[in-house]
Amino acid sequence: MIRRTLLCLAVIAAACSSSTTTPKAEASDIYGMTHVWNLNYAQTRPWHGNYYYAPYGQPTALVVPPTVSMRQTYSWGVSQNLMYPVHHQFGRNASSPGAAAPGQFRPTPNWPSHTDQYGIYNVRGPW
């Protein structure tokens, strides 16, 4: 009986002493580094490609939810379906339509071979 009591006390003492010396687990911002990469990319590169959207004559932003991180592109012929990250964040200080100089972008080809040739580009929303 005494041995059992001593054993229980030893187990309790070990549990109490180990709980005070073990470091506590802390959750970190798992998307923090991705956010920094997105900001750096967005500051050094344009949000659009080389083509304009035919009805507007300018590249057009397709505003997607802010939780979107990747976009899918499709190509005809040899399979070139790829996934790309969505870096740019739509801001409230965006310029009005017609901000780019005319003739700077290419029109959609008569037979487009890729979804990027339509002139619509994904940009994450601000909400």
Short mmCIF file of N, CA, C and O in Angstrom, two decimals, residues 34-106:
data_model
loop_
_atom_site.label_atom_id
_atom_site.label_comp_id
_atom_site.label_asym_id
_atom_site.label_seq_id
_atom_site.Cartn_x
_atom_site.Cartn_y
_atom_site.Cartn_z
N THR A 34 3.31 33.94 -47.30
CA THR A 34 2.65 34.00 -48.60
C THR A 34 2.14 35.41 -48.87
O THR A 34 2.23 35.91 -49.99
N HIS A 35 1.63 36.07 -47.83
CA HIS A 35 1.14 37.44 -47.99
C HIS A 35 2.28 38.38 -48.37
O HIS A 35 2.13 39.25 -49.23
N VAL A 36 3.43 38.21 -47.74
CA VAL A 36 4.60 39.03 -48.06
C VAL A 36 5.04 38.79 -49.50
O VAL A 36 5.36 39.73 -50.24
N TRP A 37 5.06 37.55 -49.95
CA TRP A 37 5.41 37.23 -51.34
C TRP A 37 4.44 37.90 -52.30
O TRP A 37 4.85 38.44 -53.33
N ASN A 38 3.14 37.82 -51.99
CA ASN A 38 2.14 38.44 -52.86
C ASN A 38 2.34 39.95 -52.96
O ASN A 38 2.24 40.53 -54.03
N LEU A 39 2.62 40.61 -51.83
CA LEU A 39 2.84 42.05 -51.85
C LEU A 39 4.08 42.42 -52.66
O LEU A 39 4.05 43.36 -53.45
N ASN A 40 5.16 41.68 -52.48
CA ASN A 40 6.38 41.96 -53.24
C ASN A 40 6.18 41.75 -54.73
O ASN A 40 6.65 42.54 -55.54
N TYR A 41 5.49 40.69 -55.09
CA TYR A 41 5.23 40.42 -56.51
C TYR A 41 4.34 41.51 -57.11
O TYR A 41 4.59 41.98 -58.21
N ALA A 42 3.31 41.90 -56.37
CA ALA A 42 2.37 42.89 -56.88
C ALA A 42 3.01 44.27 -57.04
O ALA A 42 2.60 45.05 -57.89
N GLN A 43 4.02 44.59 -56.25
CA GLN A 43 4.68 45.89 -56.36
C GLN A 43 5.62 45.97 -57.55
O GLN A 43 5.95 47.06 -58.00
N THR A 44 6.09 44.84 -58.04
CA THR A 44 7.08 44.87 -59.10
C THR A 44 6.56 44.41 -60.46
O THR A 44 7.29 44.51 -61.44
N ARG A 45 5.33 43.92 -60.53
CA ARG A 45 4.79 43.40 -61.80
C ARG A 45 3.36 43.89 -62.01
O ARG A 45 2.63 44.12 -61.07
N PRO A 46 2.94 44.04 -63.27
CA PRO A 46 1.57 44.49 -63.53
C PRO A 46 0.56 43.38 -63.25
O PRO A 46 0.90 42.20 -63.23
N TRP A 47 -0.68 43.78 -63.05
CA TRP A 47 -1.74 42.81 -62.74
C TRP A 47 -2.30 42.16 -64.00
O TRP A 47 -3.05 41.21 -63.93
N HIS A 48 -1.96 42.68 -65.17
CA HIS A 48 -2.56 42.21 -66.42
C HIS A 48 -1.49 41.61 -67.32
O HIS A 48 -0.30 41.72 -67.07
N GLY A 49 -1.97 40.99 -68.40
CA GLY A 49 -1.08 40.41 -69.40
C GLY A 49 -0.98 41.28 -70.63
O GLY A 49 -1.21 42.50 -70.57
N ASN A 50 -0.70 40.68 -71.77
CA ASN A 50 -0.45 41.42 -73.01
C ASN A 50 -1.70 41.66 -73.84
O ASN A 50 -1.62 42.34 -74.86
N TYR A 51 -2.84 41.12 -73.45
CA TYR A 51 -4.05 41.21 -74.28
C TYR A 51 -5.10 42.09 -73.62
O TYR A 51 -5.16 42.22 -72.40
N TYR A 52 -5.97 42.68 -74.45
CA TYR A 52 -7.07 43.46 -73.91
C TYR A 52 -8.39 42.75 -74.15
O TYR A 52 -8.52 41.91 -75.03
N TYR A 53 -9.37 43.07 -73.31
CA TYR A 53 -10.72 42.52 -73.43
C TYR A 53 -11.43 43.31 -74.52
O TYR A 53 -11.56 44.54 -74.45
N ALA A 54 -11.89 42.63 -75.57
CA ALA A 54 -12.40 43.28 -76.77
C ALA A 54 -13.52 44.29 -76.51
O ALA A 54 -13.49 45.39 -77.07
N PRO A 55 -14.54 44.02 -75.68
CA PRO A 55 -15.60 45.02 -75.49
C PRO A 55 -15.12 46.32 -74.83
O PRO A 55 -15.71 47.36 -75.06
N TYR A 56 -14.07 46.28 -74.03
CA TYR A 56 -13.60 47.48 -73.33
C TYR A 56 -12.36 48.10 -73.97
O TYR A 56 -12.07 49.26 -73.74
N GLY A 57 -11.60 47.32 -74.72
CA GLY A 57 -10.37 47.84 -75.30
C GLY A 57 -9.25 47.97 -74.29
O GLY A 57 -8.24 48.60 -74.56
N GLN A 58 -9.40 47.39 -73.12
CA GLN A 58 -8.42 47.43 -72.04
C GLN A 58 -8.37 46.06 -71.38
O GLN A 58 -9.34 45.31 -71.43
N PRO A 59 -7.27 45.71 -70.72
CA PRO A 59 -7.30 44.50 -69.89
C PRO A 59 -8.33 44.69 -68.78
O PRO A 59 -8.49 45.78 -68.24
N THR A 60 -9.06 43.65 -68.47
CA THR A 60 -10.14 43.74 -67.50
C THR A 60 -9.86 42.84 -66.31
O THR A 60 -9.44 41.70 -66.48
N ALA A 61 -10.09 43.38 -65.11
CA ALA A 61 -9.88 42.63 -63.88
C ALA A 61 -11.14 41.86 -63.53
O ALA A 61 -12.23 42.42 -63.47
N LEU A 62 -11.00 40.57 -63.30
CA LEU A 62 -12.08 39.74 -62.79
C LEU A 62 -11.84 39.63 -61.29
O LEU A 62 -10.91 38.97 -60.85
N VAL A 63 -12.65 40.33 -60.50
CA VAL A 63 -12.45 40.36 -59.06
C VAL A 63 -12.95 39.06 -58.46
O VAL A 63 -14.11 38.70 -58.61
N VAL A 64 -12.05 38.35 -57.79
CA VAL A 64 -12.35 37.07 -57.16
C VAL A 64 -12.26 37.25 -55.64
O VAL A 64 -11.69 38.24 -55.16
N PRO A 65 -12.82 36.35 -54.84
CA PRO A 65 -12.75 36.48 -53.39
C PRO A 65 -11.31 36.53 -52.88
O PRO A 65 -10.40 35.99 -53.51
N PRO A 66 -11.09 37.19 -51.74
CA PRO A 66 -9.72 37.34 -51.23
C PRO A 66 -9.10 36.03 -50.76
O PRO A 66 -7.89 35.97 -50.55
N THR A 67 -9.89 34.99 -50.61
CA THR A 67 -9.35 33.69 -50.18
C THR A 67 -8.79 32.88 -51.35
O THR A 67 -8.17 31.86 -51.12
N VAL A 68 -9.01 33.34 -52.57
CA VAL A 68 -8.49 32.63 -53.75
C VAL A 68 -6.97 32.79 -53.79
O VAL A 68 -6.45 33.89 -53.62
N SER A 69 -6.28 31.70 -54.02
CA SER A 69 -4.83 31.78 -54.09
C SER A 69 -4.28 31.30 -55.44
O SER A 69 -3.16 31.64 -55.79
N MET A 70 -5.05 30.50 -56.18
CA MET A 70 -4.56 29.96 -57.44
C MET A 70 -5.61 30.16 -58.54
O MET A 70 -6.80 30.27 -58.26
N ARG A 71 -5.14 30.19 -59.79
CA ARG A 71 -6.03 30.27 -60.94
C ARG A 71 -5.61 29.21 -61.95
O ARG A 71 -4.45 28.83 -62.03
N GLN A 72 -6.57 28.74 -62.72
CA GLN A 72 -6.33 27.70 -63.71
C GLN A 72 -6.36 28.34 -65.10
O GLN A 72 -7.24 29.14 -65.40
N THR A 73 -5.40 28.01 -65.94
CA THR A 73 -5.41 28.46 -67.33
C THR A 73 -5.50 27.24 -68.23
O THR A 73 -4.98 26.17 -67.91
N TYR A 74 -6.18 27.41 -69.35
CA TYR A 74 -6.39 26.31 -70.29
C TYR A 74 -5.81 26.67 -71.64
O TYR A 74 -5.84 27.82 -72.05
N SER A 75 -5.31 25.67 -72.34
CA SER A 75 -4.75 25.87 -73.66
C SER A 75 -5.26 24.77 -74.57
O SER A 75 -5.43 23.63 -74.15
N TRP A 76 -5.49 25.12 -75.83
CA TRP A 76 -5.95 24.15 -76.81
C TRP A 76 -4.75 23.49 -77.49
O TRP A 76 -3.66 24.04 -77.49
N GLY A 77 -4.97 22.36 -78.09
CA GLY A 77 -3.88 21.66 -78.76
C GLY A 77 -3.10 20.83 -77.76
O GLY A 77 -3.66 20.05 -77.00
N VAL A 78 -1.80 21.00 -77.73
CA VAL A 78 -0.97 20.28 -76.77
C VAL A 78 -1.35 20.76 -75.38
O VAL A 78 -1.44 21.96 -75.12
N SER A 79 -1.58 19.85 -74.50
CA SER A 79 -2.07 20.20 -73.17
C SER A 79 -1.08 21.07 -72.41
O SER A 79 0.03 20.66 -72.11
N GLN A 80 -1.50 22.29 -72.11
CA GLN A 80 -0.71 23.22 -71.31
C GLN A 80 -1.57 23.81 -70.21
O GLN A 80 -1.48 25.00 -69.92
N ASN A 81 -2.42 23.02 -69.63
CA ASN A 81 -3.28 23.49 -68.55
C ASN A 81 -2.43 23.63 -67.29
O ASN A 81 -1.87 22.67 -66.80
N LEU A 82 -2.35 24.86 -66.80
CA LEU A 82 -1.45 25.15 -65.68
C LEU A 82 -2.17 25.89 -64.57
O LEU A 82 -3.21 26.51 -64.78
N MET A 83 -1.59 25.82 -63.37
CA MET A 83 -2.08 26.55 -62.21
C MET A 83 -1.07 27.66 -61.90
O MET A 83 0.12 27.41 -61.84
N TYR A 84 -1.58 28.88 -61.71
CA TYR A 84 -0.74 30.02 -61.35
C TYR A 84 -1.28 30.66 -60.08
O TYR A 84 -2.48 30.70 -59.87
N PRO A 85 -0.42 31.25 -59.25
CA PRO A 85 -0.92 31.96 -58.07
C PRO A 85 -1.55 33.31 -58.47
O PRO A 85 -1.17 33.91 -59.46
N VAL A 86 -2.51 33.75 -57.67
CA VAL A 86 -3.12 35.07 -57.85
C VAL A 86 -2.45 35.98 -56.83
O VAL A 86 -2.69 35.86 -55.63
N HIS A 87 -1.60 36.88 -57.30
CA HIS A 87 -0.82 37.74 -56.40
C HIS A 87 -1.51 39.06 -56.09
O HIS A 87 -1.42 39.56 -54.98
N HIS A 88 -2.16 39.66 -57.06
CA HIS A 88 -2.60 41.04 -56.93
C HIS A 88 -3.90 41.18 -56.15
O HIS A 88 -4.81 40.38 -56.28
N GLN A 89 -3.94 42.22 -55.34
CA GLN A 89 -5.10 42.54 -54.51
C GLN A 89 -5.74 43.80 -55.07
O GLN A 89 -5.06 44.81 -55.26
N PHE A 90 -7.05 43.75 -55.34
CA PHE A 90 -7.79 44.91 -55.83
C PHE A 90 -7.90 45.93 -54.71
O PHE A 90 -8.26 45.60 -53.59
N GLY A 91 -7.55 47.17 -54.98
CA GLY A 91 -7.64 48.21 -53.96
C GLY A 91 -8.69 49.24 -54.30
O GLY A 91 -9.15 49.35 -55.44
N ARG A 92 -9.07 50.03 -53.33
CA ARG A 92 -10.09 51.05 -53.55
C ARG A 92 -9.55 52.23 -54.36
O ARG A 92 -10.30 53.00 -54.92
N ASN A 93 -8.24 52.37 -54.44
CA ASN A 93 -7.66 53.48 -55.20
C ASN A 93 -7.35 53.09 -56.64
O ASN A 93 -6.53 53.72 -57.28
N ALA A 94 -8.02 52.07 -57.15
CA ALA A 94 -7.79 51.64 -58.53
C ALA A 94 -8.26 52.73 -59.49
O ALA A 94 -9.23 53.44 -59.23
N SER A 95 -7.55 52.88 -60.58
CA SER A 95 -7.89 53.91 -61.54
C SER A 95 -9.14 53.52 -62.34
O SER A 95 -9.50 52.36 -62.43
N SER A 96 -9.74 54.50 -62.94
CA SER A 96 -10.96 54.26 -63.71
C SER A 96 -10.62 53.60 -65.05
O SER A 96 -9.47 53.58 -65.45
N PRO A 97 -11.63 53.09 -65.77
CA PRO A 97 -11.35 52.48 -67.07
C PRO A 97 -10.70 53.48 -68.03
O PRO A 97 -10.95 54.68 -67.98
N GLY A 98 -9.85 52.98 -68.88
CA GLY A 98 -9.16 53.85 -69.83
C GLY A 98 -7.86 54.40 -69.31
O GLY A 98 -7.37 55.41 -69.80
N ALA A 99 -7.28 53.76 -68.28
CA ALA A 99 -6.06 54.28 -67.68
C ALA A 99 -4.83 53.97 -68.52
O ALA A 99 -3.84 54.67 -68.43
N ALA A 100 -4.85 52.92 -69.30
CA ALA A 100 -3.68 52.54 -70.10
C ALA A 100 -3.72 53.24 -71.45
O ALA A 100 -4.78 53.57 -71.98
N ALA A 101 -2.56 53.46 -72.00
CA ALA A 101 -2.46 54.11 -73.31
C ALA A 101 -3.02 53.19 -74.39
O ALA A 101 -2.79 51.98 -74.36
N PRO A 102 -3.76 53.73 -75.36
CA PRO A 102 -4.29 52.87 -76.42
C PRO A 102 -3.16 52.32 -77.29
O PRO A 102 -2.13 52.95 -77.47
N GLY A 103 -3.38 51.12 -77.82
CA GLY A 103 -2.39 50.48 -78.68
C GLY A 103 -1.28 49.77 -77.93
O GLY A 103 -0.36 49.25 -78.53
N GLN A 104 -1.37 49.75 -76.63
CA GLN A 104 -0.33 49.12 -75.81
C GLN A 104 -0.53 47.61 -75.71
O GLN A 104 0.42 46.89 -75.45
N PHE A 105 -1.74 47.13 -75.94
CA PHE A 105 -2.06 45.72 -75.77
C PHE A 105 -2.49 45.10 -77.10
O PHE A 105 -2.95 45.80 -78.00
N ARG A 106 -2.39 43.79 -77.18
CA ARG A 106 -2.78 43.07 -78.39
C ARG A 106 -4.24 42.64 -78.30
O ARG A 106 -4.73 42.34 -77.21
#
